Amino acid sequence: MDLIEAFFKIVIVIGALITGAAVMVFLERKISAYIQNRIGPNRVGPRGWLQPIVDVVKLVMKEDIVPKSANRFIHDLAPILSISIALCTFAVIPFGNTIELFGRTVKLMIADVNIGMLYILALTSVGVYGITLAGWSSNSKYSLLGGLRSSAQLISYELSMGLSIIGVIMVAGTLRLDQVVVHQTRYLWGWLPAWNIFLQPVGFITFMVASFAETNRLPFDLPEAEPELVGGYHTEYSGMKFGLFFLSEYANMITSSALITTLFLGGWSIPFAENLALSPLTMSLLQVGSFVVKVFVVLMFYIVVRWTIPRFRYDQLMNLGWKVMLPLAIANILLTGGLLLALN
Amino acid sequence: MTLESILFYILSAVAIASALLVVTRRSPVISALYLILNFFCLAGLYLTLHAQFIAVIQIIVYAGAIMVLFVFVIMLLNLGDERKLSEGMSYKKVIAVGLAAALLTELIYIIETSWIVLPASTVSQGTDIGTVEYIGLQLFTGYLFPFEVTSILLLVAIVGAIVLAKRKY
Amino acid sequence: MGTNGKVIRKSDLGFWEKIYIPEILRGMRLTISQMFKPKFTIQYPEQKFTPPASFRGRPVLVEENGVERCVACGLCSRVCPALAIEVQASETELDKERYPIKFEINMLRCIFCGFCEEVCPEEAIVMSKEYELVFSSQQEAIFGKDKLLMSTEKLKDRLEFLRNHR
């Protein structure tokens, strides 16, 4: 019975992630068009909403070209690694509290691991292999440069990401993500929800910047900087293998938004909703809804930032990572520790 | 056979196979990839021993950080097949094989004669032994001194790296 | 360069600009405000773009009173950088005495530079407003006199523009 439950949760989450990624691709095109005073895709379906389906069909039907001097096995392996790691990360993120269905209390997260945060750090640190191997196996200079840049970038920003999570761990006193959310349902001075964005503002900023870098989004999209590297690590990819990279980029974006929501924006919690006296089922559904809304807001932030800020130069990226973000994250840990000592 | 022992045999078999492939492959990148696979198998073995923390740290530190650096350097230097290395090293090979055989006999001897009796209690202590809380508690109470000494060792290594890198002056 | 011609250096950035985040938010305010501005998109096959008089569409021969103005001097074919124009002259009973018996423009070669229009002494070849050029074969892309002739009424805008701005 537990297995069936887990299976259903996995199917729902993966379905939601992939559909979400497709919708994000469409929204990104639409919003970028609106920002640039254009209309964007509007031909396929009502107002262009069927565009993602057409895109996927196009990618599936395209020819898969592998360069002659490429390492075939690794060339195939890289996109699979990318997408599977992007989807696996979501396993420990709680997208709701518990829900009563058919007389069972279902916890709304796939795997209730007691080291959830470390699991996420481990997966993000492994996630770089997809890109690096794609860059190496293509046997093309643009791809190789893209792969090298991505590994250097991810090593640099993983540190500040991990260190900014430590601040949250210190405040919440646990590595379980659902406990972190429960910890954020309290109130400060009776009126301010105790979200970690208010408790850990510096940690929030460093984590945000690091997750922009980890997802290879502008302003940190050096691994695929079009003007310099053609397509970066996926220059030599075509067809659905390219589609998998594309999908995993957006799935990563959704996962990291969900992570930001869980760690800093109160996860599924709705401030002051417990005063409304709702039935447990409506409450659970509303909580899932609030999680989705928060993730969506963060995703919109991602998109608008992409169309606002120019790309960093490589040395600026390294300077920011090592000389600004890392010291900030360490200072944040010291400050948090000191404050916790002083208050307790 | 329980699920855990089945997992143990599968993971150990993959670990040994990948370890052999690490040393037999010619291309450095492929070797590095098999080494990563080996690390994952080790992490899986730690998990079967209820040591979740060690397992995840194994992946974060070894597979996620150190091997990324390895692969990075291999790609940066664009190392190809190093066929030349296999020539003119026969005496070293003989010594290596001899030493490996000696190590293997020692291991077999120890296991067969049970020269060191492993305390059976470590396994039966329950599932708490590998948790973050337990390890943290042990590190900062019983093993505080070795822990701090290790950190000083790492600091020295970092200072040394910077000194070596900044030789200019 | 700043607006007043002063060179802005990195050290000229204030504290709030160096901290970067308020500047990012300012930039985002700008992009978000752009989202609600009117759009410039023209829904092409249904709506068509009507170019202004200064637009350089495909070159055409001006047709006045049923005959072309061209006297087949060959200057246009001489000046054409893409070697797209071919003219063959012949004699005629009309006042202009010469006319092109054959006038061809290869539209695959034409680069719409407008040199032919500029060099023409008779104002006989001008750039029209037509920009929809579709062919299904290379032969079709070579426009003869039948496709090139266009009456003065249709070219009023352009001729007026040339008179005012040349």
Tab-separated table of N, CA and C in Angstrom, chain A residues 71 74 114-115 118-119 121-122 125-126 128-129 132-133 136 144 148 151-152 155 158 175, chain B residues 27 29-30 33 36 40 52-53 56 59-60 63-64 67-69 71-72 75-76 131-132:
chain	number	residue	atom	x	y	z
A	71	ASN	N	32.273	10.807	-28.570
A	71	ASN	CA	32.211	9.556	-27.829
A	71	ASN	C	30.742	9.198	-27.677
A	74	ILE	N	28.925	8.322	-24.131
A	74	ILE	CA	28.815	9.436	-23.194
A	74	ILE	C	27.954	10.541	-23.775
A	114	ASN	N	15.602	11.830	6.409
A	114	ASN	CA	15.984	12.678	7.530
A	114	ASN	C	17.206	13.540	7.219
A	115	ILE	N	17.776	13.384	6.019
A	115	ILE	CA	18.886	14.255	5.637
A	115	ILE	C	18.541	14.943	4.327
A	118	LEU	N	20.892	17.537	2.785
A	118	LEU	CA	22.153	16.987	2.268
A	118	LEU	C	21.910	16.250	0.963
A	119	TYR	N	20.738	15.580	0.874
A	119	TYR	CA	20.384	14.881	-0.361
A	119	TYR	C	20.351	15.868	-1.518
A	121	LEU	N	21.844	18.808	-1.721
A	121	LEU	CA	23.201	19.286	-2.015
A	121	LEU	C	23.976	18.245	-2.817
A	122	ALA	N	23.798	16.966	-2.419
A	122	ALA	CA	24.524	15.904	-3.128
A	122	ALA	C	24.098	15.862	-4.584
A	125	SER	N	25.344	18.757	-6.609
A	125	SER	CA	26.776	18.686	-6.881
A	125	SER	C	27.068	17.655	-7.967
A	126	VAL	N	26.214	16.632	-8.075
A	126	VAL	CA	26.432	15.632	-9.115
A	126	VAL	C	25.873	16.122	-10.455
A	128	VAL	N	26.297	18.562	-12.201
A	128	VAL	CA	27.220	19.186	-13.146
A	128	VAL	C	27.758	18.187	-14.172
A	129	TYR	N	27.733	16.877	-13.822
A	129	TYR	CA	28.325	15.902	-14.744
A	129	TYR	C	27.610	15.870	-16.081
A	132	THR	N	29.054	18.791	-18.023
A	132	THR	CA	30.479	18.637	-18.304
A	132	THR	C	30.730	17.529	-19.315
A	133	LEU	N	30.037	16.391	-19.118
A	133	LEU	CA	30.257	15.271	-20.032
A	133	LEU	C	29.710	15.584	-21.421
A	136	TRP	N	32.369	17.517	-23.038
A	136	TRP	CA	33.570	16.768	-23.407
A	136	TRP	C	33.292	15.808	-24.548
A	144	LEU	N	33.304	22.027	-25.386
A	144	LEU	CA	34.280	21.797	-24.328
A	144	LEU	C	34.394	23.028	-23.448
A	148	LEU	N	33.627	23.180	-19.499
A	148	LEU	CA	34.636	23.617	-18.527
A	148	LEU	C	34.090	24.776	-17.691
A	151	SER	N	31.596	23.554	-15.130
A	151	SER	CA	32.114	22.892	-13.925
A	151	SER	C	32.784	23.904	-13.014
A	152	ALA	N	33.548	24.857	-13.586
A	152	ALA	CA	34.178	25.862	-12.729
A	152	ALA	C	33.124	26.680	-12.002
A	155	ILE	N	31.354	24.575	-9.207
A	155	ILE	CA	32.193	24.373	-8.025
A	155	ILE	C	32.209	25.645	-7.194
A	158	GLU	N	28.594	26.249	-5.577
A	158	GLU	CA	28.073	25.236	-4.679
A	158	GLU	C	28.432	25.559	-3.232
A	175	LEU	N	17.541	18.846	9.545
A	175	LEU	CA	17.859	18.717	8.126
A	175	LEU	C	16.654	18.280	7.322
B	27	SER	N	41.619	5.806	-21.667
B	27	SER	CA	41.246	7.229	-21.664
B	27	SER	C	41.042	7.714	-20.232
B	29	VAL	N	39.419	10.249	-19.029
B	29	VAL	CA	38.062	10.673	-18.682
B	29	VAL	C	37.195	9.469	-18.359
B	30	ILE	N	37.336	8.392	-19.154
B	30	ILE	CA	36.537	7.191	-18.903
B	30	ILE	C	36.907	6.607	-17.544
B	33	LEU	N	35.265	8.492	-14.901
B	33	LEU	CA	33.835	8.186	-14.815
B	33	LEU	C	33.603	6.898	-14.041
B	36	ILE	N	33.871	7.553	-10.461
B	36	ILE	CA	32.646	8.148	-9.911
B	36	ILE	C	31.621	7.059	-9.624
B	40	PHE	N	29.813	5.991	-6.090
B	40	PHE	CA	28.375	5.831	-5.854
B	40	PHE	C	28.082	4.483	-5.220
B	52	GLN	N	23.646	6.995	6.708
B	52	GLN	CA	23.168	7.897	5.659
B	52	GLN	C	24.078	9.107	5.512
B	53	PHE	N	24.521	9.637	6.652
B	53	PHE	CA	25.324	10.854	6.606
B	53	PHE	C	26.610	10.620	5.823
B	56	VAL	N	25.920	10.312	2.089
B	56	VAL	CA	25.678	11.565	1.364
B	56	VAL	C	26.949	12.394	1.286
B	59	ILE	N	29.072	11.270	-1.467
B	59	ILE	CA	28.677	11.769	-2.785
B	59	ILE	C	29.028	13.247	-2.924
B	60	ILE	N	28.706	14.051	-1.887
B	60	ILE	CA	28.948	15.498	-2.012
B	60	ILE	C	30.435	15.766	-2.203
B	63	ALA	N	32.252	12.442	-5.077
B	63	ALA	CA	31.695	12.437	-6.435
B	63	ALA	C	31.387	13.847	-6.911
B	64	GLY	N	30.920	14.708	-5.997
B	64	GLY	CA	30.432	16.006	-6.421
B	64	GLY	C	31.486	17.091	-6.468
B	67	MET	N	35.843	14.790	-7.710
B	67	MET	CA	35.878	14.214	-9.054
B	67	MET	C	35.531	15.250	-10.111
B	68	VAL	N	34.696	16.239	-9.732
B	68	VAL	CA	34.414	17.312	-10.693
B	68	VAL	C	35.708	18.047	-11.019
B	69	LEU	N	36.511	18.291	-9.971
B	69	LEU	CA	37.798	18.950	-10.196
B	69	LEU	C	38.711	18.086	-11.065
B	71	VAL	N	37.850	15.774	-13.268
B	71	VAL	CA	37.370	15.786	-14.656
B	71	VAL	C	37.685	17.132	-15.306
B	72	PHE	N	37.505	18.188	-14.498
B	72	PHE	CA	37.803	19.532	-15.001
B	72	PHE	C	39.254	19.626	-15.473
B	75	MET	N	39.974	17.534	-18.579
B	75	MET	CA	39.476	18.171	-19.798
B	75	MET	C	40.293	19.400	-20.154
B	76	LEU	N	40.674	20.161	-19.136
B	76	LEU	CA	41.419	21.396	-19.380
B	76	LEU	C	42.753	21.089	-20.043
B	131	THR	N	23.317	8.616	11.901
B	131	THR	CA	22.607	9.875	11.728
B	131	THR	C	23.524	11.057	11.946
B	132	VAL	N	23.085	12.210	11.436
B	132	VAL	CA	23.881	13.423	11.568
B	132	VAL	C	24.048	13.800	13.034
